[in-house]
XYZ file of C-alpha atoms in Angstrom:
557
model
C -13.738 34.572 21.104
C -12.524 31.993 23.238
C -13.835 28.553 23.057
C -16.869 28.936 25.907
C -17.772 32.597 24.511
C -17.933 30.744 20.807
C -20.395 27.785 22.099
C -22.346 30.518 24.145
C -22.923 32.801 20.971
C -23.947 30.113 18.954
C -26.352 28.295 22.048
C -27.718 32.289 22.860
C -27.567 33.572 19.053
C -25.133 36.639 20.535
C -23.192 38.621 17.951
C -19.831 37.731 16.717
C -18.721 41.230 16.015
C -15.944 40.657 18.975
C -14.000 38.982 16.435
C -13.068 42.212 14.913
C -11.646 43.624 18.202
C -9.628 40.279 18.405
C -8.642 40.614 14.938
C -7.066 43.672 15.889
C -5.663 42.694 19.116
C -3.500 40.152 17.295
C 0.100 40.320 15.145
C -0.325 38.379 12.547
C 2.886 39.176 10.376
C 4.548 35.813 11.925
C 3.064 34.175 9.003
C 3.265 36.664 6.336
C 6.704 35.725 4.961
C 5.223 32.997 3.513
C 3.550 34.655 0.942
C 7.026 35.408 -0.603
C 8.384 31.801 -1.542
C 5.650 32.047 -4.204
C 6.195 33.925 -7.327
C 7.765 34.090 -10.398
C 10.936 32.025 -11.399
C 13.882 32.782 -13.245
C 12.306 31.544 -16.497
C 9.517 34.339 -15.902
C 7.109 31.265 -15.292
C 4.601 31.942 -12.020
C 5.345 29.071 -9.795
C 2.028 28.440 -7.211
C 0.787 25.736 -5.312
C -2.111 25.668 -7.953
C 0.015 26.215 -11.156
C 2.867 23.536 -9.897
C 0.357 20.891 -10.487
C 0.413 21.214 -13.984
C 4.157 19.743 -14.198
C 3.448 15.986 -14.134
C 6.020 15.067 -11.546
C 4.693 17.456 -9.018
C 1.434 16.313 -9.431
C 2.325 12.718 -9.205
C 4.559 13.099 -6.084
C 1.320 14.811 -4.359
C -0.633 12.342 -5.382
C 1.204 9.118 -4.442
C 2.190 10.649 -0.915
C -1.697 11.918 -0.150
C -3.246 8.875 -1.477
C -0.917 6.896 0.462
C -1.935 8.757 3.456
C -5.629 8.438 2.297
C -6.012 4.870 2.577
C -5.052 4.380 6.151
C -7.215 4.357 8.466
C -6.769 7.070 11.775
C -7.866 5.335 14.632
C -8.441 6.242 18.378
C -6.946 3.668 20.542
C -7.234 3.152 24.350
C -4.148 2.268 26.670
C -4.714 -0.864 28.321
C -3.252 -1.344 31.737
C -1.508 -3.968 31.642
C 0.432 -2.352 28.456
C -0.838 -2.316 24.726
C -3.666 -0.803 23.418
C -7.132 -1.134 21.749
C -9.506 0.602 19.487
C -11.914 2.781 21.301
C -14.856 1.963 19.115
C -16.913 3.633 21.578
C -15.378 6.996 21.949
C -17.332 9.546 20.193
C -14.638 10.615 18.086
C -13.954 7.272 16.290
C -16.686 7.855 14.329
C -15.683 11.282 13.244
C -12.383 9.884 12.252
C -12.986 6.597 10.713
C -16.568 7.117 9.393
C -17.380 10.730 8.759
C -14.944 13.770 9.523
C -17.883 15.773 7.983
C -21.208 15.550 6.336
C -19.448 16.452 3.126
C -16.566 14.401 3.267
C -15.464 10.714 3.562
C -12.468 9.978 5.736
C -10.121 9.138 2.769
C -11.003 12.367 0.995
C -10.812 14.537 4.049
C -7.396 13.077 4.733
C -6.125 13.551 1.060
C -7.169 17.323 0.772
C -5.240 17.954 4.102
C -2.437 16.128 2.474
C -2.378 18.165 -0.658
C -2.294 21.245 1.478
C 0.498 20.069 3.248
C 2.590 19.116 0.346
C 1.898 22.318 -1.672
C 1.514 25.122 0.370
C 3.566 23.669 3.941
C 0.235 23.716 6.183
C -2.756 21.953 6.511
C -5.850 23.457 8.463
C -8.943 22.052 10.046
C -11.546 24.117 11.496
C -12.470 21.880 14.866
C -16.263 21.669 15.097
C -17.455 21.145 18.745
C -20.893 19.842 20.615
C -22.284 21.442 23.408
C -20.174 19.020 25.539
C -17.099 20.388 24.066
C -16.844 16.947 21.919
C -15.217 17.267 18.587
C -17.996 16.428 16.273
C -16.750 17.792 12.649
C -13.313 18.611 11.086
C -13.564 21.075 7.815
C -10.680 21.552 5.684
C -9.551 25.441 5.408
C -7.706 26.623 2.374
C -4.328 27.603 3.874
C -4.293 30.718 1.442
C -6.795 31.960 3.597
C -5.496 31.280 7.073
C -2.773 33.430 8.955
C -1.413 32.214 12.238
C -0.610 34.833 14.702
C -0.501 36.101 18.407
C -2.558 37.910 20.862
C -0.736 41.169 21.999
C -1.798 40.669 25.591
C -2.231 37.215 26.229
C 0.693 35.895 23.841
C -2.453 33.251 22.925
C -1.732 31.574 19.155
C -4.969 32.761 17.177
C -5.909 32.136 13.472
C -7.519 34.366 11.022
C -9.586 32.923 8.150
C -10.681 34.825 5.456
C -13.647 33.849 3.801
C -15.075 35.708 0.896
C -15.688 38.888 2.668
C -15.761 37.464 5.709
C -12.968 37.311 8.656
C -13.305 36.057 11.800
C -10.606 34.422 14.465
C -10.620 31.082 16.149
C -8.194 29.880 19.224
C -5.448 27.511 18.602
C -7.593 24.789 20.170
C -10.176 24.979 17.380
C -7.532 24.403 14.661
C -5.899 21.464 13.602
C -2.728 22.769 12.539
C 0.005 20.237 10.815
C 2.868 22.141 9.431
C 5.542 20.986 6.976
C 8.906 21.814 7.296
C 9.643 24.596 9.172
C 11.984 27.334 10.175
C 10.463 28.258 13.473
C 8.275 25.050 14.340
C 5.030 26.858 14.030
C 4.541 27.908 10.066
C 5.591 25.301 7.535
C 7.582 26.044 4.427
C 5.694 25.607 1.039
C 7.436 22.886 -0.843
C 6.377 24.562 -4.066
C 7.955 27.810 -2.888
C 10.913 26.191 -1.892
C 11.282 24.563 -5.071
C 10.249 27.381 -7.164
C 13.208 27.530 -9.434
C 13.237 23.677 -10.215
C 9.630 23.707 -10.686
C 9.889 26.713 -13.025
C 12.393 25.099 -15.024
C 10.205 22.102 -15.400
C 7.094 24.022 -16.413
C 9.429 26.253 -19.112
C 10.943 22.953 -20.371
C 7.358 21.951 -20.796
C 6.373 25.055 -22.398
C 9.229 24.940 -24.688
C 8.515 21.838 -25.871
C 4.640 22.431 -26.624
C 5.558 25.627 -28.235
C 8.343 23.645 -30.494
C 5.633 21.492 -31.657
C 3.078 24.228 -32.507
C 5.823 25.726 -34.313
C 6.203 22.409 -36.259
C 10.113 22.400 -35.778
C 13.103 22.926 -33.137
C 14.561 25.482 -35.701
C 15.198 22.620 -37.586
C 16.071 24.486 -40.967
C 16.312 28.047 -42.649
C 15.202 29.308 -46.054
C 17.803 30.997 -48.294
C 17.251 33.905 -51.159
C 19.442 34.722 -53.454
C 18.213 38.110 -53.066
C 16.517 40.679 -50.530
C 13.057 39.965 -49.987
C 10.644 43.119 -49.442
C 8.649 43.482 -46.540
C 4.789 42.392 -48.035
C 6.783 39.119 -49.777
C 8.544 38.338 -46.597
C 5.050 38.684 -43.992
C 3.308 36.518 -46.810
C 6.070 33.292 -46.875
C 5.893 33.675 -43.107
C 2.594 33.279 -43.088
C 2.526 30.922 -45.414
C 4.826 28.597 -44.073
C 2.783 29.049 -40.121
C -0.411 27.699 -41.940
C 0.835 24.737 -44.107
C 3.570 23.629 -41.719
C 3.220 24.674 -38.388
C 1.515 22.063 -35.476
C 1.351 18.599 -35.338
C -1.166 18.106 -37.726
C 1.052 19.906 -40.814
C 4.262 17.840 -39.633
C 5.890 16.089 -43.051
C 3.815 18.118 -45.455
C 5.652 18.795 -48.531
C 6.210 22.361 -48.778
C 6.825 24.939 -52.117
C 9.492 26.802 -52.444
C 9.805 29.837 -55.117
C 12.131 32.618 -56.639
C 15.361 30.859 -56.341
C 14.693 30.112 -52.637
C 16.859 27.058 -51.172
C 16.389 25.187 -47.538
C 19.105 24.589 -45.248
C 18.737 21.882 -42.644
C 19.916 22.598 -39.340
C 21.023 19.645 -37.265
C 21.194 19.665 -33.371
C 21.325 16.298 -31.995
C 23.593 17.028 -28.977
C 20.823 20.011 -28.169
C 18.176 17.533 -28.449
C 19.637 14.899 -26.281
C 20.401 17.747 -23.762
C 16.755 18.663 -23.548
C 15.790 15.423 -22.962
C 18.319 14.713 -20.605
C 17.280 18.103 -18.504
C 13.939 17.047 -18.504
C 14.395 13.689 -16.934
C 17.066 15.536 -14.297
C 14.433 17.943 -13.385
C 11.983 14.848 -12.849
C 14.432 13.262 -10.658
C 14.720 16.221 -8.557
C 11.706 17.088 -7.755
C 10.830 13.355 -6.757
C 14.340 13.432 -4.861
C 12.748 16.516 -2.865
C 9.689 14.706 -2.003
C 11.166 11.581 -1.365
C 9.421 9.496 -3.779
C 11.156 6.334 -5.284
C 11.369 6.827 -8.955
C 9.621 3.522 -9.646
C 6.246 5.178 -8.253
C 6.535 7.749 -10.707
C 6.821 5.027 -13.519
C 10.439 5.766 -14.112
C 12.195 2.550 -14.495
C 15.219 3.555 -15.893
C 18.774 2.638 -14.019
C 18.231 -1.044 -13.697
C 15.355 -1.536 -11.404
C 14.654 -4.939 -10.457
C 12.123 -6.650 -8.404
C 14.046 -6.909 -5.160
C 15.413 -3.404 -5.551
C 11.723 -1.946 -6.187
C 10.526 -4.260 -2.820
C 13.261 -2.628 -1.118
C 12.311 1.173 -2.024
C 8.901 0.344 -1.028
C 9.527 -0.742 2.221
C 11.975 2.895 2.754
C 8.817 4.736 1.035
C 6.579 3.150 4.089
C 9.238 3.500 6.628
C 11.166 7.270 5.999
C 9.272 8.984 3.507
C 5.633 8.499 5.262
C 7.029 8.052 8.682
C 7.261 12.044 9.216
C 4.231 12.653 8.066
C 2.392 9.665 10.358
C 3.978 11.069 13.257
C 2.835 14.652 12.885
C -0.899 13.890 12.055
C -0.865 11.382 14.762
C 0.629 13.835 17.343
C -1.350 16.957 16.388
C -4.836 14.681 16.242
C -4.113 13.453 20.000
C -2.968 16.809 21.057
C -6.014 18.603 19.889
C -8.850 16.255 19.607
C -8.768 14.464 22.716
C -8.408 15.337 26.487
C -7.497 12.169 28.252
C -4.500 10.886 28.385
C -5.758 7.008 28.348
C -6.815 7.518 24.561
C -4.485 8.311 21.433
C -4.702 8.513 17.699
C -2.509 6.620 15.456
C -2.628 5.437 11.899
C -3.156 2.025 10.851
C -0.108 1.121 8.746
C -0.052 -2.809 8.710
C -1.573 -3.056 5.236
C 0.923 -0.706 3.877
C 3.840 -2.974 5.327
C 2.355 -6.130 4.537
C 4.854 -8.477 2.552
C 3.980 -11.198 -0.134
C 2.106 -14.195 0.820
C 4.485 -16.916 1.881
C 6.208 -14.000 4.258
C 3.356 -13.195 5.774
C 2.090 -16.790 6.661
C 5.024 -17.794 7.385
C 5.622 -14.779 10.125
C 1.665 -15.703 11.248
C 3.295 -19.095 11.825
C 6.179 -17.913 14.120
C 4.055 -15.782 16.206
C 1.040 -18.781 16.530
C 3.925 -21.372 17.328
C 5.785 -18.746 19.697
C 2.497 -18.340 21.503
C 2.158 -14.434 21.034
C -0.409 -14.744 18.543
C -4.003 -16.481 18.496
C -5.927 -17.697 15.243
C -8.413 -14.635 15.697
C -5.520 -12.072 15.973
C -4.271 -13.466 12.526
C -7.628 -13.760 10.863
C -8.098 -9.833 11.930
C -4.827 -8.995 10.253
C -5.790 -10.788 7.209
C -9.381 -9.036 7.833
C -11.342 -12.274 8.219
C -13.909 -12.153 11.108
C -12.955 -14.520 14.223
C -13.594 -18.162 14.734
C -17.504 -19.019 16.327
C -17.507 -19.614 19.814
C -14.065 -18.435 20.767
C -12.107 -20.883 19.172
C -9.455 -19.159 17.771
C -9.037 -17.128 21.087
C -6.382 -19.501 22.812
C -2.743 -19.101 22.353
C -0.351 -22.096 21.937
C 2.339 -22.810 24.908
C 5.313 -24.271 23.508
C 6.166 -27.125 26.053
C 9.793 -27.321 26.028
C 10.337 -23.402 26.537
C 9.648 -21.632 29.832
C 10.999 -19.477 32.538
C 13.288 -21.798 35.014
C 11.589 -22.845 38.453
C 8.059 -21.954 36.879
C 5.442 -24.289 36.614
C 5.409 -23.215 32.481
C 8.994 -24.658 32.368
C 7.115 -28.308 33.610
C 5.680 -30.912 30.980
C 2.062 -30.146 30.455
C -0.364 -33.306 29.790
C -1.577 -34.282 26.400
C -5.382 -33.766 25.970
C -5.381 -36.707 23.597
C -8.193 -36.213 21.143
C -9.074 -32.694 22.171
C -5.552 -30.686 21.755
C -4.778 -28.368 18.678
C -1.708 -30.924 17.704
C -4.566 -33.564 17.534
C -7.077 -31.168 15.647
C -4.520 -30.328 13.108
C -3.570 -34.217 12.513
C -7.271 -34.830 11.746
C -7.358 -32.042 9.588
C -4.365 -32.866 7.790
C -5.709 -36.642 7.236
C -8.544 -35.560 5.615
C -7.025 -33.489 3.161
C -5.052 -36.394 2.684
C -7.563 -38.982 1.987
C -9.424 -36.739 -0.189
C -6.685 -36.201 -2.759
C -5.894 -39.832 -2.000
C -9.403 -40.538 -3.263
C -9.274 -38.491 -6.483
C -5.612 -40.415 -7.793
C -7.713 -44.100 -6.644
C -10.838 -43.010 -8.929
C -8.556 -42.421 -11.822
C -6.540 -45.264 -11.316
C -9.643 -47.668 -11.113
C -11.063 -45.987 -14.229
C -7.633 -46.834 -16.307
C -7.794 -50.153 -14.935
C -11.591 -51.095 -15.720
C -11.205 -49.850 -18.946
C -8.067 -52.116 -19.658
C -10.096 -54.960 -18.356
C -12.628 -54.898 -21.252
C -10.263 -56.129 -23.425
C -10.757 -59.594 -21.512
C -6.995 -60.831 -22.123
C -5.717 -61.462 -18.686
C -2.188 -61.838 -19.751
C -2.187 -58.603 -21.704
C -3.441 -56.952 -18.453
C -0.727 -58.295 -16.196
C 1.511 -57.306 -18.346
C 0.045 -53.800 -18.617
C -0.522 -53.590 -14.925
C 3.237 -54.066 -13.898
C 4.420 -51.365 -16.248
C 1.213 -49.139 -14.852
C 1.971 -49.569 -11.271
C 5.673 -49.137 -11.644
C 4.943 -45.769 -13.241
C 2.332 -44.786 -10.472
C 4.709 -45.016 -7.579
C 6.358 -41.594 -8.448
C 3.065 -39.500 -8.282
C 1.907 -41.419 -5.233
C 5.222 -40.575 -3.428
C 5.069 -36.988 -4.255
C 1.309 -36.361 -3.117
C 1.670 -38.208 0.065
C 4.952 -36.724 1.136
C 3.023 -33.142 0.579
C 0.801 -34.131 2.918
C 2.785 -36.458 5.394
C 4.924 -33.312 6.125
C 2.340 -31.463 7.761
C 1.255 -34.292 9.802
C 4.803 -34.982 10.416
C 5.247 -31.507 12.019
C 2.032 -31.502 13.810
C 3.225 -34.598 15.545
C 6.420 -32.958 16.751
C 7.181 -30.861 19.307
C 7.012 -26.834 18.148
C 9.792 -25.581 16.648
C 11.004 -28.596 14.898
C 12.834 -28.525 11.848
C 11.588 -29.808 8.771
C 15.108 -31.360 8.049
C 14.710 -33.166 11.101
C 11.680 -35.085 9.931
C 12.617 -35.425 6.818
C 14.560 -38.906 6.344
C 11.977 -40.371 8.459
C 9.137 -38.949 6.597
C 10.617 -40.154 3.362
C 11.246 -44.095 4.458
C 7.594 -44.135 5.904
C 6.310 -42.668 2.773
C 7.745 -45.260 0.448
C 6.671 -48.160 2.808
C 3.188 -46.864 2.554
C 2.977 -46.677 -0.962
C 5.086 -49.858 -1.607
C 2.497 -51.847 0.491
C -0.164 -50.089 -1.589
C 0.543 -50.520 -4.932
C 1.879 -54.248 -4.538
C -1.713 -54.979 -3.089
C -3.510 -53.335 -5.672
C -1.209 -55.006 -8.576
C -1.836 -58.587 -6.865
C -5.702 -57.619 -6.990
C -5.659 -56.503 -10.568
C -3.389 -59.491 -11.912
C -5.857 -61.748 -9.712
C -8.333 -61.620 -12.385
C -10.646 -59.708 -9.382
C -13.541 -58.699 -11.341
C -15.272 -56.422 -9.373
C -12.443 -53.948 -7.844
C -14.581 -50.905 -6.420
C -15.150 -52.209 -3.032
C -11.677 -53.568 -2.595
C -10.190 -49.392 -4.052
C -12.537 -47.540 -2.156
C -10.803 -48.376 1.142
C -7.117 -48.005 -0.237
C -6.986 -43.918 0.426
C -8.123 -44.083 4.221
C -6.180 -47.018 4.629
C -3.131 -45.602 3.235
C -3.563 -42.158 5.426
C -3.956 -44.370 8.598
C -1.065 -46.545 7.885
C 1.517 -43.542 6.846
C -0.070 -41.492 10.365
C 0.383 -44.221 12.611
C 3.636 -45.277 11.667
C 5.111 -41.162 11.570
C 3.681 -41.140 14.951
C 5.199 -44.530 16.095
C 8.927 -43.531 14.617
C 8.843 -39.946 15.459
C 7.791 -40.608 18.973
C 10.566 -43.155 19.079
C 12.853 -40.450 17.751
C 11.631 -37.810 20.235
C 12.577 -39.857 23.468
């Protein structure tokens, strides 16, 4: 049945018996060859998408890739007329993809399930459930082993035969979300487990061999020599005794008892043991390379892995390993779930591609100064809400840049007292005053404690030494805040190196004047230094800002 007929059957309670006719009128042999990929490897171990997950490396690769897809939101966007895009939160499909794909699953579980099918079976299928208006309301994963793709013998339309227990039904192509992996024909994905059958089979064989060797207590580490010939009954008794007393990990290193002139001969196979371990490592890297998963994500840090190399590998993983999967998901979802070309579906990958905090903030600063990022957009990238009353919606316009001949190239009047530069300066001034007040409070406490000794000469000598040592901390603290104040007072794009000489000279002047005045008050025997010291922080920062403003404006003229 087509979509209209299926909807009518649901609404009016009509029989879906025509599915049997549809099943017979379609050719399902197109995808039957996929079953041949699964089976026994040359090791004799059966390899199947479910059994392959018993191998740790396959399990880890599937988890890494499926979890990476699961954590990224799959979002409906609206194309804007002037270019760009915005989230289409009012679109009915937005809730399905972002909040609840179906009543039984969360979005992350749904995406992880389909990705697991892709990475083991090579195909991911989801049945699309529509409401009475033909709008998708739910997406139900289908077991890949229960789905066959075929074509209608008359029309050539793609059909999907789904088997659930003893029930079979046919779905149109528009009712199935089908994401194929690597494919020969562009329609049916090849199972990675089937393609890697021998590699995975060897890995499973090595694991089984190691387990059985441990169960037997050794890697054929010794043989027993007897001077004569053992009778069958004696031989069976000896073999059973060795199995019970020496076999298994729990019996390792227990002493054995030999009788009747029997001797033990050790067998050393260090070369074979090393080859076994190297072969297991080789299998791990072979499978990781087939799935394109960096070794460090599988806890394999051999080969001199460093922080920088791991960072590069992580970026390459996001771009190259996940890139093709992100494209396939987005293209198939857009094609099957949306009608209007005004909308499209895409993953939100920014969180996965984030750098470290310092690099991220530097990029934000460049975007903000360049005029193509607003404060609210930056806050949104960091998962913060917008500033109230639209305070973060504006964009900065560099005054020293613009298109020749346009109004934007002409100098704009500065709104003194309300410009963003002025607001930033005031903010930095407040922070500097707070930091200076903390240092003044500690300084006053030290001075007042020494004043209690009531020895003016000793106090004067101590104050000389004390304020000589205070100069360094004051310079360090003020230079940190002065750098921000200086950049706020200069045009956008000014390099810190350009203002550094002026900044250091101004800070030295302000600190020297302040400390000289403080020393004079202390050595003058002033009893109550509190009111004097309370004004120091604000006076210093105001003097610092004024002198920087005067000098930098003179420099920029």
